[in-house]
CSV table of C-alpha atoms in Angstrom, one decimal:
chain,number,residue,atom,x,y,z
A,852,MET,CA,-22.7,35.6,-159.5
A,853,PRO,CA,-21.3,32.6,-161.5
A,854,PHE,CA,-23.7,30.5,-163.5
A,855,VAL,CA,-23.6,27.5,-165.8
A,856,MET,CA,-25.0,27.9,-169.3
A,857,LEU,CA,-26.4,24.8,-170.9
A,858,LEU,CA,-26.3,24.3,-174.6
A,859,GLU,CA,-27.5,21.4,-176.7
A,860,PHE,CA,-25.3,20.0,-179.4
A,861,GLU,CA,-25.1,16.7,-181.3
A,862,PRO,CA,-22.1,14.6,-180.2
A,863,HIS,CA,-20.3,15.4,-183.5
A,864,GLU,CA,-20.8,19.1,-182.9
A,865,SER,CA,-20.0,19.1,-179.2
A,866,MET,CA,-16.3,18.0,-179.5
A,867,PRO,CA,-15.4,20.7,-182.0
A,868,ALA,CA,-17.2,23.3,-179.7
A,869,LEU,CA,-15.1,22.1,-176.8
A,870,ARG,CA,-11.9,22.3,-178.8
A,871,ARG,CA,-12.8,25.9,-180.0
A,872,GLY,CA,-13.6,27.0,-176.5
A,873,ASP,CA,-17.3,27.5,-177.1
A,874,ALA,CA,-17.9,25.0,-174.3
A,875,ASP,CA,-15.9,24.3,-171.2
A,876,VAL,CA,-17.4,20.9,-170.3
A,877,ILE,CA,-19.5,18.6,-172.5
A,878,ILE,CA,-21.6,15.6,-171.7
A,879,THR,CA,-21.7,13.4,-174.7
A,880,THR,CA,-21.3,10.0,-176.1
A,881,THR,CA,-18.0,8.9,-177.6
A,882,ASP,CA,-19.8,6.1,-179.6
A,883,PHE,CA,-20.3,8.1,-182.8
A,884,VAL,CA,-18.6,6.6,-185.8
A,885,GLY,CA,-16.1,8.5,-188.0
A,886,HIS,CA,-15.0,11.2,-185.5
A,887,PRO,CA,-11.6,10.6,-183.9
A,888,LEU,CA,-11.1,11.7,-180.3
A,889,ASP,CA,-8.7,14.5,-179.7
A,890,PRO,CA,-5.7,13.6,-177.5
A,891,ALA,CA,-5.9,17.0,-175.9
A,892,ILE,CA,-9.3,16.2,-174.4
A,893,ASP,CA,-9.7,14.5,-171.0
A,894,LEU,CA,-12.6,12.1,-170.8
A,895,MET,CA,-14.5,11.1,-167.6
A,896,PRO,CA,-16.9,8.1,-168.0
A,897,LEU,CA,-20.2,8.8,-166.4
A,898,GLY,CA,-22.2,5.7,-167.2
A,899,SER,CA,-23.9,3.8,-170.0
A,900,ASP,CA,-27.4,4.0,-171.4
A,901,GLU,CA,-29.2,1.2,-173.3
A,902,VAL,CA,-30.8,2.0,-176.7
A,903,VAL,CA,-34.3,0.5,-176.7
A,904,LEU,CA,-37.0,-0.2,-179.2
A,905,VAL,CA,-40.0,1.9,-178.4
A,906,LEU,CA,-43.4,0.4,-179.4
A,907,PRO,CA,-47.0,1.4,-179.0
A,908,PRO,CA,-49.0,-0.5,-176.4
A,909,GLY,CA,-50.4,-3.8,-177.7
A,910,HIS,CA,-47.9,-4.0,-180.6
A,911,GLN,CA,-47.1,-7.6,-181.6
A,912,LEU,CA,-43.4,-7.2,-180.7
A,913,THR,CA,-44.2,-6.3,-177.1
A,914,ALA,CA,-44.5,-10.0,-176.4
A,915,HIS,CA,-40.8,-10.5,-176.9
A,916,ASP,CA,-38.3,-10.0,-174.0
A,917,ALA,CA,-35.6,-8.7,-176.4
A,918,VAL,CA,-36.2,-7.9,-180.0
A,919,PRO,CA,-33.8,-8.7,-182.9
A,920,LEU,CA,-33.9,-5.6,-185.1
A,921,ALA,CA,-34.5,-7.8,-188.2
A,922,ALA,CA,-38.0,-8.6,-186.8
A,923,CYS,CA,-38.8,-4.9,-187.4
A,924,ALA,CA,-38.0,-4.8,-191.1
A,925,ASP,CA,-41.7,-4.3,-192.1
A,926,GLN,CA,-42.4,-1.5,-189.6
A,927,ARG,CA,-43.0,2.2,-190.0
A,928,TRP,CA,-40.3,4.1,-188.3
A,929,ILE,CA,-39.7,7.6,-187.0
A,930,PHE,CA,-36.2,8.8,-186.5
A,931,ASP,CA,-34.4,11.9,-185.0
A,932,VAL,CA,-33.6,14.6,-187.6
A,933,ASP,CA,-31.2,13.7,-190.4
A,934,ARG,CA,-27.5,13.6,-189.5
A,935,SER,CA,-28.1,13.5,-185.8
A,936,TYR,CA,-26.5,10.9,-183.5
A,937,MET,CA,-29.7,8.9,-183.0
A,938,SER,CA,-30.7,9.1,-186.7
A,939,ASP,CA,-27.3,7.9,-187.8
A,940,LEU,CA,-27.2,5.1,-185.2
A,941,SER,CA,-30.7,3.9,-186.0
A,942,THR,CA,-30.1,3.9,-189.7
A,943,ARG,CA,-26.8,2.0,-189.3
A,944,LEU,CA,-28.4,-0.6,-186.9
A,945,CYS,CA,-31.3,-1.2,-189.3
A,946,ARG,CA,-28.9,-1.7,-192.3
A,947,GLU,CA,-26.7,-4.0,-190.2
A,948,ALA,CA,-29.8,-6.0,-189.5
A,949,GLY,CA,-30.4,-6.3,-193.3
A,950,PHE,CA,-33.1,-3.8,-194.1
A,951,GLU,CA,-33.6,-0.2,-195.1
A,952,PRO,CA,-36.0,1.4,-192.6
A,953,ALA,CA,-39.3,2.9,-193.8
A,954,VAL,CA,-38.9,6.3,-192.1
A,955,ILE,CA,-42.2,8.2,-192.1
A,956,GLY,CA,-41.2,11.1,-189.9
A,957,ARG,CA,-38.3,12.8,-188.3
A,958,PHE,CA,-38.5,14.8,-185.0
A,959,ASN,CA,-35.8,16.6,-183.1
A,960,ASN,CA,-37.9,16.3,-179.9
A,961,TYR,CA,-38.1,12.9,-178.1
A,962,MET,CA,-41.4,13.9,-176.5
A,963,VAL,CA,-43.0,14.4,-179.9
A,964,ALA,CA,-41.5,11.0,-181.0
A,965,LEU,CA,-42.9,9.3,-177.9
A,966,GLN,CA,-46.3,10.9,-178.6
A,967,HIS,CA,-46.3,9.6,-182.2
A,968,VAL,CA,-45.3,6.1,-181.1
A,969,GLU,CA,-48.0,6.2,-178.3
A,970,GLY,CA,-50.6,7.0,-181.0
A,971,GLY,CA,-49.7,3.8,-182.9
A,972,GLY,CA,-48.2,5.5,-186.0
A,973,SER,CA,-44.7,4.1,-185.8
A,974,ILE,CA,-41.9,2.6,-183.8
A,975,THR,CA,-38.5,4.1,-183.0
A,976,LEU,CA,-35.2,3.6,-181.2
A,977,LEU,CA,-34.3,5.9,-178.3
A,978,PRO,CA,-31.8,6.0,-175.5
A,979,SER,CA,-33.6,4.6,-172.4
A,980,LEU,CA,-32.9,7.8,-170.5
A,981,ALA,CA,-35.1,9.6,-173.1
A,982,VAL,CA,-38.2,7.5,-172.5
A,983,ASP,CA,-40.5,9.6,-170.4
A,984,PRO,CA,-42.9,7.5,-168.3
A,985,ARG,CA,-45.8,9.9,-168.9
A,986,TYR,CA,-46.2,8.4,-172.4
A,987,ARG,CA,-48.0,5.1,-172.8
A,988,VAL,CA,-45.3,3.2,-174.8
A,989,VAL,CA,-43.6,-0.1,-174.3
A,990,THR,CA,-39.8,-0.5,-174.5
A,991,ARG,CA,-37.9,-3.6,-175.3
A,992,PRO,CA,-34.2,-4.2,-175.3
A,993,LEU,CA,-32.6,-5.1,-178.6
A,994,SER,CA,-31.0,-8.4,-179.3
A,995,PRO,CA,-28.1,-8.1,-179.3
A,996,PRO,CA,-28.1,-5.2,-176.9
A,997,VAL,CA,-27.0,-1.7,-177.9
A,998,THR,CA,-25.6,0.7,-175.4
A,999,ARG,CA,-24.1,4.2,-175.6
A,1000,ARG,CA,-21.3,5.4,-173.2
A,1001,ILE,CA,-22.0,8.7,-171.5
A,1002,THR,CA,-18.9,10.8,-171.0
A,1003,ALA,CA,-17.9,14.2,-169.7
A,1004,ALA,CA,-15.1,15.8,-171.6
A,1005,VAL,CA,-12.9,18.8,-171.0
A,1006,ARG,CA,-9.8,20.4,-172.6
A,1007,ARG,CA,-6.6,19.7,-170.8
A,1008,PRO,CA,-6.1,23.0,-168.9
A,1009,ALA,CA,-2.8,24.8,-168.5
A,1010,SER,CA,-4.1,25.5,-165.0
A,1011,PRO,CA,-7.3,24.1,-163.4
A,1012,ARG,CA,-10.3,26.5,-163.3
A,1013,PRO,CA,-12.4,26.3,-160.1
A,1014,GLU,CA,-15.7,26.5,-162.0
A,1015,ILE,CA,-14.8,23.6,-164.2
A,1016,THR,CA,-13.5,21.6,-161.3
A,1017,ALA,CA,-16.8,22.2,-159.4
A,1018,VAL,CA,-18.8,20.9,-162.4
A,1019,LEU,CA,-16.7,17.8,-162.7
A,1020,THR,CA,-16.9,17.2,-159.0
A,1021,ALA,CA,-20.7,17.4,-159.1
A,1022,LEU,CA,-20.8,15.0,-162.1
A,1023,ARG,CA,-18.5,12.5,-160.3
A,1024,ALA,CA,-20.7,12.6,-157.2
A,1025,ALA,CA,-23.9,12.0,-159.3
A,1026,ARG,CA,-22.6,8.9,-161.0
């Protein structure tokens, strides 16, 4: 019986895995800096996802509709693990806002990050799709807004494979 195996890669790891044939379809973002797209890869846009500021309940910045990142310069931050997409993006956004973030922890699990923020120990930036409503946190959009594009990618086939066509068809239907 055919099956789909799911693997987790960082965006900068997923494209090489696709090119090597270690993956047949990837769902990724093409917004990472410094990694050119391969012309032998077909991209299918799936949607976009806002990057949001995640705060503990009652935090002073929850009063804002949208938060300029510069207003967070004196905060304690948690980030994803070093050299991950979200860590690199968060670091870059903070630096562009004029400050070096005080990173007090790094987690490769968004639920652990949400739990830390919920406990009042820090703030973070996360994709809005990663914010689990079971955690008592408050999200605020950034000013200016930051979004990531979510894209499916496949190698250009010599001949179409039915299992890959089925996955792409399901992804298109779910958009």
